[in-house]
Short mmCIF file of C-alpha atoms and ligand atoms in Angstrom, two decimals:
data_model
loop_
_atom_site.label_atom_id
_atom_site.label_comp_id
_atom_site.label_asym_id
_atom_site.label_seq_id
_atom_site.Cartn_x
_atom_site.Cartn_y
_atom_site.Cartn_z
CA MET A 1 -17.94 173.69 39.65
CA PRO A 2 -16.26 173.89 36.21
CA GLN A 3 -14.58 177.13 37.34
CA GLU A 4 -13.21 175.40 40.40
CA LEU A 5 -11.81 172.72 38.14
CA ASP A 6 -10.19 175.32 35.90
CA GLN A 7 -8.66 176.92 38.96
CA LEU A 8 -7.45 173.59 40.26
CA GLU A 9 -5.85 172.77 36.95
CA SER A 10 -3.97 176.01 36.60
CA THR A 11 -2.68 175.96 40.20
CA ALA A 12 -1.56 172.37 39.86
CA LEU A 13 0.25 173.01 36.58
CA LEU A 14 1.91 176.11 37.93
CA GLU A 15 3.19 174.23 40.94
CA LEU A 16 4.30 171.34 38.77
CA SER A 17 6.44 173.64 36.66
CA ALA A 18 8.28 174.69 39.84
CA VAL A 19 9.00 171.10 40.97
CA GLU A 20 12.69 170.23 40.64
CA THR A 21 13.25 167.04 42.57
CA LEU A 22 11.71 163.58 42.61
CA PRO A 23 10.60 163.79 46.28
CA HIS A 24 8.81 167.07 45.54
CA LEU A 25 7.21 165.56 42.50
CA GLU A 26 5.87 162.74 44.68
CA GLU A 27 4.41 165.26 47.11
CA TRP A 28 2.78 167.01 44.20
CA ARG A 29 1.30 163.74 42.91
CA VAL A 30 -0.20 162.93 46.29
CA ARG A 31 -1.64 166.42 46.57
CA TYR A 32 -3.26 166.61 43.12
CA LEU A 33 -3.73 163.05 41.94
CA GLY A 34 -3.77 161.10 45.21
CA LYS A 35 -6.77 159.41 46.82
CA LYS A 36 -7.48 162.40 49.04
CA SER A 37 -6.97 165.09 46.39
CA ALA A 38 -9.68 167.62 45.48
CA LEU A 39 -9.82 166.16 41.99
CA THR A 40 -10.50 162.64 43.21
CA SER A 41 -13.24 163.79 45.54
CA ALA A 42 -14.77 165.88 42.73
CA LEU A 43 -14.90 162.76 40.57
CA ARG A 44 -16.38 160.78 43.43
CA GLY A 45 -18.99 163.48 44.07
CA LEU A 46 -20.29 163.38 40.48
CA ALA A 47 -23.05 160.94 41.40
CA SER A 48 -24.64 163.40 43.76
CA LEU A 49 -24.84 166.19 41.14
CA PRO A 50 -28.10 166.96 39.38
CA ALA A 51 -28.30 164.98 36.11
CA ASP A 52 -28.09 168.04 33.84
CA GLN A 53 -24.70 169.07 35.35
CA ARG A 54 -23.23 165.62 35.73
CA LYS A 55 -22.17 165.14 32.14
CA ALA A 56 -20.39 168.46 31.65
CA VAL A 57 -18.66 168.43 35.03
CA GLY A 58 -17.67 164.80 34.61
CA ALA A 59 -16.10 165.50 31.21
CA ARG A 60 -14.21 168.50 32.54
CA ALA A 61 -12.98 166.67 35.64
CA ASN A 62 -11.73 163.83 33.47
CA SER A 63 -9.90 166.11 31.10
CA VAL A 64 -8.21 167.83 34.07
CA LYS A 65 -7.18 164.45 35.43
CA ILE A 66 -5.75 163.36 32.09
CA ARG A 67 -3.84 166.60 31.68
CA LEU A 68 -2.34 166.41 35.20
CA GLN A 69 -1.50 162.75 34.74
CA THR A 70 0.24 163.36 31.38
CA ASP A 71 2.24 166.32 32.62
CA TYR A 72 3.14 164.41 35.77
CA GLU A 73 4.52 161.53 33.74
CA ALA A 74 6.51 163.82 31.47
CA LYS A 75 8.04 165.51 34.51
CA LEU A 76 8.80 162.17 36.15
CA HIS A 77 10.64 161.03 33.05
CA ALA A 78 12.59 164.28 32.77
CA LEU A 79 13.63 164.29 36.43
CA SER A 80 14.66 160.63 36.37
CA LEU A 81 16.86 161.20 33.35
CA SER A 82 18.47 164.27 34.82
CA GLY A 83 19.15 162.27 37.99
CA ILE A 84 21.12 159.74 35.96
CA ASP A 85 22.90 162.54 34.12
CA GLU A 86 23.90 164.07 37.39
CA SER A 87 25.27 160.88 38.87
CA ILE A 88 27.32 160.25 35.75
CA GLY A 89 28.35 163.83 35.13
CA GLY A 90 28.94 164.69 38.76
CA ALA A 91 31.58 162.05 39.47
CA SER A 92 34.51 162.13 37.12
CA ILE A 93 35.88 158.73 36.20
CA ASP A 94 39.63 158.29 36.09
CA VAL A 95 39.99 155.66 33.40
CA THR A 96 43.71 155.28 34.10
CA LEU A 97 43.10 153.88 37.61
CA PRO A 98 43.85 150.15 37.92
CA GLY A 99 40.76 147.98 38.41
CA ARG A 100 39.80 146.73 41.86
CA PRO A 101 41.33 143.29 42.36
CA VAL A 102 38.78 140.49 42.53
CA PRO A 103 39.89 138.09 45.28
CA LEU A 104 40.54 134.65 43.83
CA GLY A 105 39.40 131.51 45.59
CA ARG A 106 41.81 128.61 45.84
CA LEU A 107 41.85 124.91 46.58
CA HIS A 108 42.53 123.73 50.11
CA PRO A 109 46.17 122.59 50.51
CA ILE A 110 45.03 119.02 51.19
CA THR A 111 42.94 119.02 48.00
CA GLN A 112 45.94 120.34 46.08
CA VAL A 113 48.23 117.61 47.40
CA ILE A 114 45.61 114.88 46.75
CA GLN A 115 45.28 116.09 43.17
CA GLU A 116 49.02 116.08 42.72
CA ILE A 117 49.41 112.56 44.15
CA CYS A 118 46.57 111.21 42.02
CA SER A 119 47.87 112.82 38.85
CA VAL A 120 51.29 111.18 39.31
CA PHE A 121 49.60 107.77 39.53
CA ALA A 122 47.18 108.60 36.73
CA ARG A 123 50.20 109.17 34.48
CA MET A 124 51.31 105.64 35.37
CA GLY A 125 47.95 104.21 34.30
CA PHE A 126 46.06 104.17 37.62
CA GLN A 127 42.36 105.00 37.74
CA VAL A 128 41.11 107.33 40.49
CA ILE A 129 37.95 106.36 42.41
CA ASP A 130 36.46 107.01 45.82
CA GLY A 131 34.50 104.94 48.30
CA PRO A 132 32.29 105.07 51.39
CA GLU A 133 33.47 106.64 54.64
CA VAL A 134 30.94 104.63 56.61
CA GLU A 135 32.23 101.08 56.33
CA ARG A 136 31.43 97.59 57.58
CA ASP A 137 33.69 95.73 59.95
CA TYR A 138 34.11 93.18 57.15
CA TYR A 139 35.75 95.61 54.70
CA ASN A 140 37.71 97.66 57.21
CA PHE A 141 39.06 94.63 59.13
CA GLU A 142 37.88 91.04 58.46
CA ALA A 143 38.56 90.88 54.75
CA LEU A 144 41.96 92.51 55.31
CA ASN A 145 43.06 89.61 57.52
CA ILE A 146 42.19 91.42 60.74
CA PRO A 147 39.51 89.22 62.38
CA GLN A 148 37.91 90.09 65.70
CA ASP A 149 40.42 89.95 68.58
CA HIS A 150 43.37 90.26 66.17
CA PRO A 151 45.98 92.43 67.89
CA ALA A 152 46.32 94.56 64.72
CA ARG A 153 42.94 96.11 65.60
CA ASP A 154 44.89 98.06 68.21
CA MET A 155 46.70 99.88 65.37
CA PHE A 156 43.37 101.44 64.47
CA ALA A 157 41.49 103.26 67.24
CA THR A 158 38.03 102.98 65.74
CA LEU A 159 34.94 105.19 65.79
CA TRP A 160 32.13 102.61 65.89
CA LEU A 161 28.62 103.44 64.74
CA ASP A 162 27.20 100.13 66.05
CA SER A 163 28.22 97.75 68.80
CA LYS A 164 31.61 96.38 67.81
CA GLU A 165 30.62 92.87 68.86
CA ASP A 166 28.11 92.83 66.02
CA ARG A 167 29.67 91.23 62.94
CA ALA A 168 27.77 93.56 60.62
CA ALA A 169 28.77 96.60 62.68
CA ARG A 170 29.29 99.89 60.88
CA LEU A 171 32.21 102.17 61.61
CA LEU A 172 33.96 105.23 60.20
CA ARG A 173 36.73 103.73 58.08
CA THR A 174 40.07 103.92 59.83
CA HIS A 175 41.99 103.71 56.55
CA THR A 176 41.29 103.61 52.81
CA SER A 177 42.41 99.95 52.57
CA PRO A 178 38.81 98.60 52.66
CA MET A 179 38.53 99.93 49.11
CA GLN A 180 41.06 97.27 48.05
CA ILE A 181 38.40 94.68 48.86
CA ARG A 182 35.56 96.58 47.20
CA ILE A 183 37.63 97.05 44.03
CA MET A 184 38.63 93.38 43.85
CA GLU A 185 35.05 92.23 44.48
CA GLU A 186 33.79 94.35 41.65
CA HIS A 187 36.50 94.32 39.01
CA LYS A 188 38.61 91.58 37.51
CA PRO A 189 42.38 91.99 36.92
CA PRO A 190 44.29 93.71 35.50
CA LEU A 191 43.60 96.38 38.17
CA ARG A 192 45.30 99.69 38.79
CA PHE A 193 43.47 102.02 41.15
CA VAL A 194 44.16 104.90 43.52
CA VAL A 195 41.59 105.92 46.12
CA PRO A 196 41.83 109.29 47.89
CA GLY A 197 39.52 109.99 50.80
CA ARG A 198 38.79 110.81 54.42
CA THR A 199 39.64 108.43 57.24
CA TYR A 200 38.84 108.58 60.93
CA ARG A 201 40.52 107.52 64.18
CA TYR A 202 39.23 107.68 67.73
CA GLU A 203 42.20 109.66 68.99
CA ALA A 204 42.94 112.69 71.11
CA THR A 205 44.13 115.48 68.86
CA ASP A 206 47.56 117.07 69.14
CA ALA A 207 50.04 118.71 66.80
CA THR A 208 50.54 115.52 64.79
CA HIS A 209 47.22 113.67 65.24
CA ASP A 210 43.72 114.53 64.23
CA TRP A 211 40.59 112.40 64.43
CA MET A 212 39.95 112.95 60.72
CA PHE A 213 42.60 112.94 58.03
CA HIS A 214 43.06 111.87 54.41
CA GLN A 215 44.76 108.91 52.85
CA VAL A 216 45.46 107.82 49.31
CA GLU A 217 45.28 104.07 48.80
CA GLY A 218 46.74 102.28 45.80
CA LEU A 219 46.20 98.82 44.35
CA ALA A 220 47.65 97.03 41.34
CA VAL A 221 46.73 93.41 40.55
CA ASP A 222 47.81 91.50 37.45
CA THR A 223 49.68 88.40 36.39
CA ASP A 224 53.40 88.64 37.18
CA ILE A 225 53.35 91.62 39.52
CA THR A 226 56.42 91.48 41.70
CA LEU A 227 58.05 93.40 44.52
CA ARG A 228 60.14 95.05 41.85
CA ASP A 229 57.03 96.65 40.29
CA LEU A 230 56.01 97.87 43.71
CA LYS A 231 59.38 99.48 44.40
CA GLU A 232 59.78 101.05 40.98
CA THR A 233 56.23 102.47 41.03
CA LEU A 234 56.58 103.97 44.50
CA PHE A 235 60.13 105.23 43.95
CA GLU A 236 58.96 106.94 40.76
CA PHE A 237 56.10 108.47 42.74
CA CYS A 238 58.52 109.81 45.39
CA ARG A 239 60.85 111.25 42.78
CA SER A 240 57.94 112.99 41.00
CA VAL A 241 56.56 114.54 44.16
CA PHE A 242 59.69 115.21 46.20
CA GLY A 243 62.29 115.75 43.47
CA ARG A 244 64.63 113.57 41.43
CA ASP A 245 67.56 114.01 43.83
CA THR A 246 65.69 112.96 46.96
CA GLY A 247 66.88 109.66 48.36
CA VAL A 248 64.21 106.94 48.79
CA ARG A 249 64.35 103.96 51.14
CA PHE A 250 62.34 100.74 51.28
CA ARG A 251 62.24 98.69 54.48
CA CYS A 252 60.22 95.74 55.68
CA ASP A 253 57.25 96.38 57.93
CA TYR A 254 54.20 94.47 59.04
CA PHE A 255 50.59 94.91 57.91
CA PRO A 256 48.22 91.93 58.13
CA PHE A 257 46.86 92.33 54.61
CA VAL A 258 50.21 92.24 52.77
CA GLU A 259 53.08 89.77 52.61
CA PRO A 260 55.78 90.91 52.58
CA GLY A 261 54.85 94.30 54.00
CA GLY A 262 57.01 97.36 53.73
CA GLU A 263 57.43 101.03 54.39
CA VAL A 264 58.82 103.74 52.13
CA ALA A 265 60.75 106.69 53.49
CA ILE A 266 62.34 109.67 51.79
CA GLU A 267 65.53 111.44 52.71
CA CYS A 268 64.77 114.25 55.15
CA PHE A 269 64.68 117.43 53.07
CA GLN A 270 65.52 119.59 56.03
CA CYS A 271 68.83 117.99 57.07
CA LYS A 272 69.44 115.98 53.87
CA GLY A 273 70.00 112.85 55.91
CA GLY A 274 72.19 114.40 58.57
CA GLY A 275 69.60 114.17 61.35
CA CYS A 276 67.32 116.91 62.73
CA ARG A 277 64.12 117.43 64.71
CA LEU A 278 61.82 116.94 61.70
CA CYS A 279 63.11 113.40 61.09
CA GLY A 280 63.73 112.57 64.73
CA SER A 281 67.50 112.43 64.01
CA THR A 282 67.08 109.44 61.68
CA GLY A 283 67.63 111.34 58.44
CA TRP A 284 64.51 109.67 56.95
CA LEU A 285 60.82 110.54 56.78
CA GLU A 286 58.36 107.65 56.49
CA ILE A 287 55.63 108.46 54.05
CA LEU A 288 53.72 105.31 53.24
CA GLY A 289 52.92 101.70 54.08
CA THR A 290 52.93 99.08 51.36
CA GLY A 291 53.30 95.41 50.48
CA MET A 292 52.38 92.54 48.18
CA VAL A 293 48.66 91.80 48.52
CA HIS A 294 48.27 88.80 50.83
CA PRO A 295 47.17 85.64 48.95
CA ASP A 296 44.32 85.11 51.42
CA VAL A 297 43.01 88.61 50.65
CA LEU A 298 43.09 87.92 46.91
CA ALA A 299 41.36 84.55 47.38
CA ARG A 300 38.66 86.07 49.58
CA CYS A 301 37.77 88.40 46.71
CA GLY A 302 37.61 85.57 44.19
CA ILE A 303 40.98 86.27 42.61
CA ASP A 304 43.15 83.17 42.22
CA PRO A 305 46.48 83.84 44.01
CA SER A 306 48.21 81.14 41.99
CA VAL A 307 47.51 83.16 38.81
CA TYR A 308 47.49 86.74 40.05
CA SER A 309 49.57 88.85 42.37
CA GLY A 310 49.44 92.49 43.35
CA PHE A 311 50.82 95.29 45.42
CA ALA A 312 49.06 97.85 47.58
CA PHE A 313 50.05 101.02 49.37
CA GLY A 314 48.54 103.67 51.59
CA MET A 315 49.78 107.14 52.53
CA GLY A 316 48.65 109.94 54.84
CA VAL A 317 48.03 113.15 52.92
CA GLU A 318 48.23 115.53 55.91
CA ARG A 319 51.54 113.98 56.92
CA ILE A 320 53.03 114.45 53.45
CA THR A 321 51.76 118.05 53.33
CA ILE A 322 53.11 118.80 56.80
CA LEU A 323 56.55 117.45 55.93
CA ARG A 324 56.66 119.18 52.59
CA TYR A 325 55.67 122.66 53.76
CA GLY A 326 56.96 122.53 57.33
CA VAL A 327 53.48 122.95 58.87
CA ASP A 328 53.89 122.84 62.63
CA ASP A 329 50.41 121.65 63.62
CA ILE A 330 47.97 119.34 61.79
CA ARG A 331 45.04 121.22 63.35
CA HIS A 332 45.79 124.26 61.15
CA PHE A 333 44.29 122.45 58.16
CA TYR A 334 40.73 122.48 59.51
CA SER A 335 40.79 125.57 61.69
CA GLY A 336 39.36 127.68 58.86
CA ASP A 337 42.03 130.33 59.43
CA PHE A 338 42.54 132.23 56.17
CA ARG A 339 45.96 133.48 57.24
CA PHE A 340 47.10 129.86 57.17
CA LEU A 341 45.18 128.77 54.07
CA ARG A 342 46.23 131.76 51.95
CA GLN A 343 49.83 130.58 52.04
CA PHE A 344 49.15 127.69 49.68
N1 DAH B 401 46.15 101.12 55.78
C1 DAH B 401 47.44 101.29 56.42
C2 DAH B 401 47.31 102.32 57.54
O1 DAH B 401 46.38 103.07 57.57
C3 DAH B 401 48.46 101.75 55.42
C4 DAH B 401 48.79 100.66 54.44
C5 DAH B 401 49.82 99.81 54.67
C6 DAH B 401 48.07 100.55 53.27
C7 DAH B 401 50.16 98.80 53.79
C8 DAH B 401 48.39 99.54 52.36
C9 DAH B 401 49.44 98.69 52.63
O2 DAH B 401 47.73 99.38 51.22
O3 DAH B 401 49.77 97.71 51.73
O4 DAH B 401 48.15 102.36 58.39
#
């Protein structure tokens, strides 16, 4: 038995010295140190040996195992290192090559325009907040002077979440104006807020309409706020975003929650007022609705209209972005097409 072990050891070591690759080394390990190897079965068979032989054979078998194990580990280490050497040494690195460009992410064009709009108003002292997209009839309509059956409800094709006959019905807000009410309920004047966010309309989509789009709402309430403050604030906004030389126009318009109500348009940047397809031959592009906050709206929120006055405005972000960059279809914004998005 001890001679067999000596034989086993020398064969194994001889073979090990010839091993040159990691897969071969693994084969070797299975053959000489694995569960089914001669050495393992010799160790297992010790129990059946006569007592006088057991000790000597056991000691020898163990020393063979330790020797094979040690040499195996040394070889494993050496081969692993040479593998690394080879992969480094084999491929030459050209350190003068430019690095691989890491593609940069970017903000969605609508996010960019929202940030720009908000930062213009932030410079003028407005705070930026957001509000819920799921609204109550009360905030979206009632409190804004649009009671049930008011014809102005037709201006807003609504996505209802509950039966619209229910006075507490929930809906997806059709504009950001309900935040005017929430702000005035919660804060006392002086108030200066802008509210960017998603709005929803129950509408068939086409190149200029989508069922979801963004608005930025604005509200300023204080003592002595006049139509002049409204005009100067919004004209300054237009000049900041569209350029100092762009003409700006204010005209009267109707919205139930403001009195007087108005609309602001900028000179068409394509035809410079001459008339073209973009502006429908009018020379002007309407960009926002506005007005002096209706006294009934103030009073409903617990703000005394004989002491305070305010102005409000609301603009469509997709519309402004479309006009500014000449985007031909609103549906591009949410198509997820990188060829479109990468342009911004
Ligand atoms: N909420 C209106 C809309 O979606 C826009 C608007 C008009 C907002 C006049 C205002 C405002 O704050 O004063 O059509």
